[in-house]
Amino acid sequence: MPAQNTITDLIQLLASGTIRVVDLTRTLEAETPILQLPEEMGWGKSLPFSLEEISRYDDRGPAWYWNNLSCGEHTGTHFDAPIHWVTGQEHEHHATDSLPIEKFVAPAFVIDAVAEAAADPDFLMTVDFVKAWEAQHGKITPGAWVLYRTDWSKKTSNEDYLNMGEDGGHTPGWDPETVKFLSQERDVIGVGVETVGTDAGIGPTQEPMFPCHNLMHGANRCGLASLCNLDQLPPAGALLIAAPLKIKNGSGSPLRVLALVPEQ
Ligand code: MN
């Protein structure tokens, strides 16, 4: 099929609602939850999101409204580039400005672990779990995102969302073998999660520490954190548009994540 016809078809399918656009992005605001790390590890603190008003149709600027904004790169719904982790530092094209842009438009497979995450906040997705999902929905094709649906984004308070105990966070994540499997055997672009970061709350105590960061970025793969509305996606067949800000040598950035979904 000629490419021009395909684009014309896509435009028409979007206009008619046959293909729907789903927003997988949380609203950025001062209350946006950010990753809590043990202070004794000396890892410093990522700035929360904030806006400072420059003017709003007033004596500071009579006809215009605008703000200065500040936040850590890893705030709210955000992209993790391979350069984020020590294991990913030697790769080429591994930062927000140098990643191949083709990765920013890619298919998504959505693995549902809602029941498991509800039963056990420390649930770690295993290779067998992924294979059982594939037996039902089909094999994950190369060059796709794997999205981890937990409905965690539906938590209504930051306290429940971060679920911090005296011993650290308790939110679902990955068995290290699953991260290796998805990068090596399924050649994913990366994984996306509904929780505050791509690793489990118990990530600091896993081996290796923060396995998704360690092994995904070590394999030059990416991450998406704090996604929402994964319940509106089919297990397979959605197209993700997820392009980070083009920050020179950026380790990640907040972004708008959109999914194109065939209407049922
Ligand atoms: Mn991050």
PDB file of N, CA and C and ligand atoms in Angstrom, residues 35 73-75 78-80 84 196-198 213 217 225 251-252, ligand 1:
ATOM      1  N   LEU A  35       9.568   9.689  43.578  1.00  0.00           N
ATOM      2  CA  LEU A  35      10.222   8.538  44.204  1.00  0.00           C
ATOM      3  C   LEU A  35      10.868   8.935  45.531  1.00  0.00           C
ATOM      4  N   GLU A  73      14.165  15.461  36.390  1.00  0.00           N
ATOM      5  CA  GLU A  73      13.844  14.827  35.093  1.00  0.00           C
ATOM      6  C   GLU A  73      12.875  13.663  35.277  1.00  0.00           C
ATOM      7  N   HIS A  74      12.919  13.038  36.441  1.00  0.00           N
ATOM      8  CA  HIS A  74      12.121  11.825  36.680  1.00  0.00           C
ATOM      9  C   HIS A  74      10.919  12.159  37.565  1.00  0.00           C
ATOM     10  N   THR A  75      10.067  13.006  37.042  1.00  0.00           N
ATOM     11  CA  THR A  75       8.904  13.491  37.794  1.00  0.00           C
ATOM     12  C   THR A  75       7.618  13.203  37.032  1.00  0.00           C
ATOM     13  N   HIS A  78       6.975   9.950  33.148  1.00  0.00           N
ATOM     14  CA  HIS A  78       8.281  10.338  32.593  1.00  0.00           C
ATOM     15  C   HIS A  78       8.982   9.185  31.892  1.00  0.00           C
ATOM     16  N   PHE A  79       9.962   9.572  31.097  1.00  0.00           N
ATOM     17  CA  PHE A  79      10.754   8.663  30.267  1.00  0.00           C
ATOM     18  C   PHE A  79      12.098   8.425  30.956  1.00  0.00           C
ATOM     19  N   ASP A  80      12.549   7.186  31.001  1.00  0.00           N
ATOM     20  CA  ASP A  80      13.892   6.847  31.488  1.00  0.00           C
ATOM     21  C   ASP A  80      14.754   6.488  30.278  1.00  0.00           C
ATOM     22  N   HIS A  84      20.454   6.954  32.125  1.00  0.00           N
ATOM     23  CA  HIS A  84      20.017   7.150  33.514  1.00  0.00           C
ATOM     24  C   HIS A  84      20.795   6.259  34.476  1.00  0.00           C
ATOM     25  N   VAL A 196       5.531   4.647  40.546  1.00  0.00           N
ATOM     26  CA  VAL A 196       6.329   5.877  40.501  1.00  0.00           C
ATOM     27  C   VAL A 196       7.654   5.689  39.748  1.00  0.00           C
ATOM     28  N   GLY A 197       8.172   4.457  39.741  1.00  0.00           N
ATOM     29  CA  GLY A 197       9.396   4.132  39.001  1.00  0.00           C
ATOM     30  C   GLY A 197       9.247   2.763  38.388  1.00  0.00           C
ATOM     31  N   THR A 198      10.164   2.414  37.479  1.00  0.00           N
ATOM     32  CA  THR A 198       9.993   1.144  36.759  1.00  0.00           C
ATOM     33  C   THR A 198      10.311  -0.069  37.626  1.00  0.00           C
ATOM     34  N   HIS A 213      16.088  -1.051  36.200  1.00  0.00           N
ATOM     35  CA  HIS A 213      17.024   0.006  35.798  1.00  0.00           C
ATOM     36  C   HIS A 213      18.367  -0.604  35.392  1.00  0.00           C
ATOM     37  N   HIS A 217      18.471  -0.676  31.228  1.00  0.00           N
ATOM     38  CA  HIS A 217      19.356   0.379  30.733  1.00  0.00           C
ATOM     39  C   HIS A 217      20.716  -0.203  30.342  1.00  0.00           C
ATOM     40  N   ALA A 225       7.510   5.580  33.363  1.00  0.00           N
ATOM     41  CA  ALA A 225       6.988   5.425  34.713  1.00  0.00           C
ATOM     42  C   ALA A 225       5.784   6.327  34.932  1.00  0.00           C
ATOM     43  N   SER A 251      18.812  12.462  31.123  1.00  0.00           N
ATOM     44  CA  SER A 251      18.637  11.081  31.580  1.00  0.00           C
ATOM     45  C   SER A 251      17.183  10.643  31.501  1.00  0.00           C
ATOM     46  N   GLY A 252      16.312  11.601  31.204  1.00  0.00           N
ATOM     47  CA  GLY A 252      14.887  11.313  31.109  1.00  0.00           C
ATOM     48  C   GLY A 252      14.151  12.630  31.094  1.00  0.00           C
TER      49      GLY A 252
HETATM   50 MN    MN B   1      12.822   7.489  36.168  1.00  0.00          MN
END
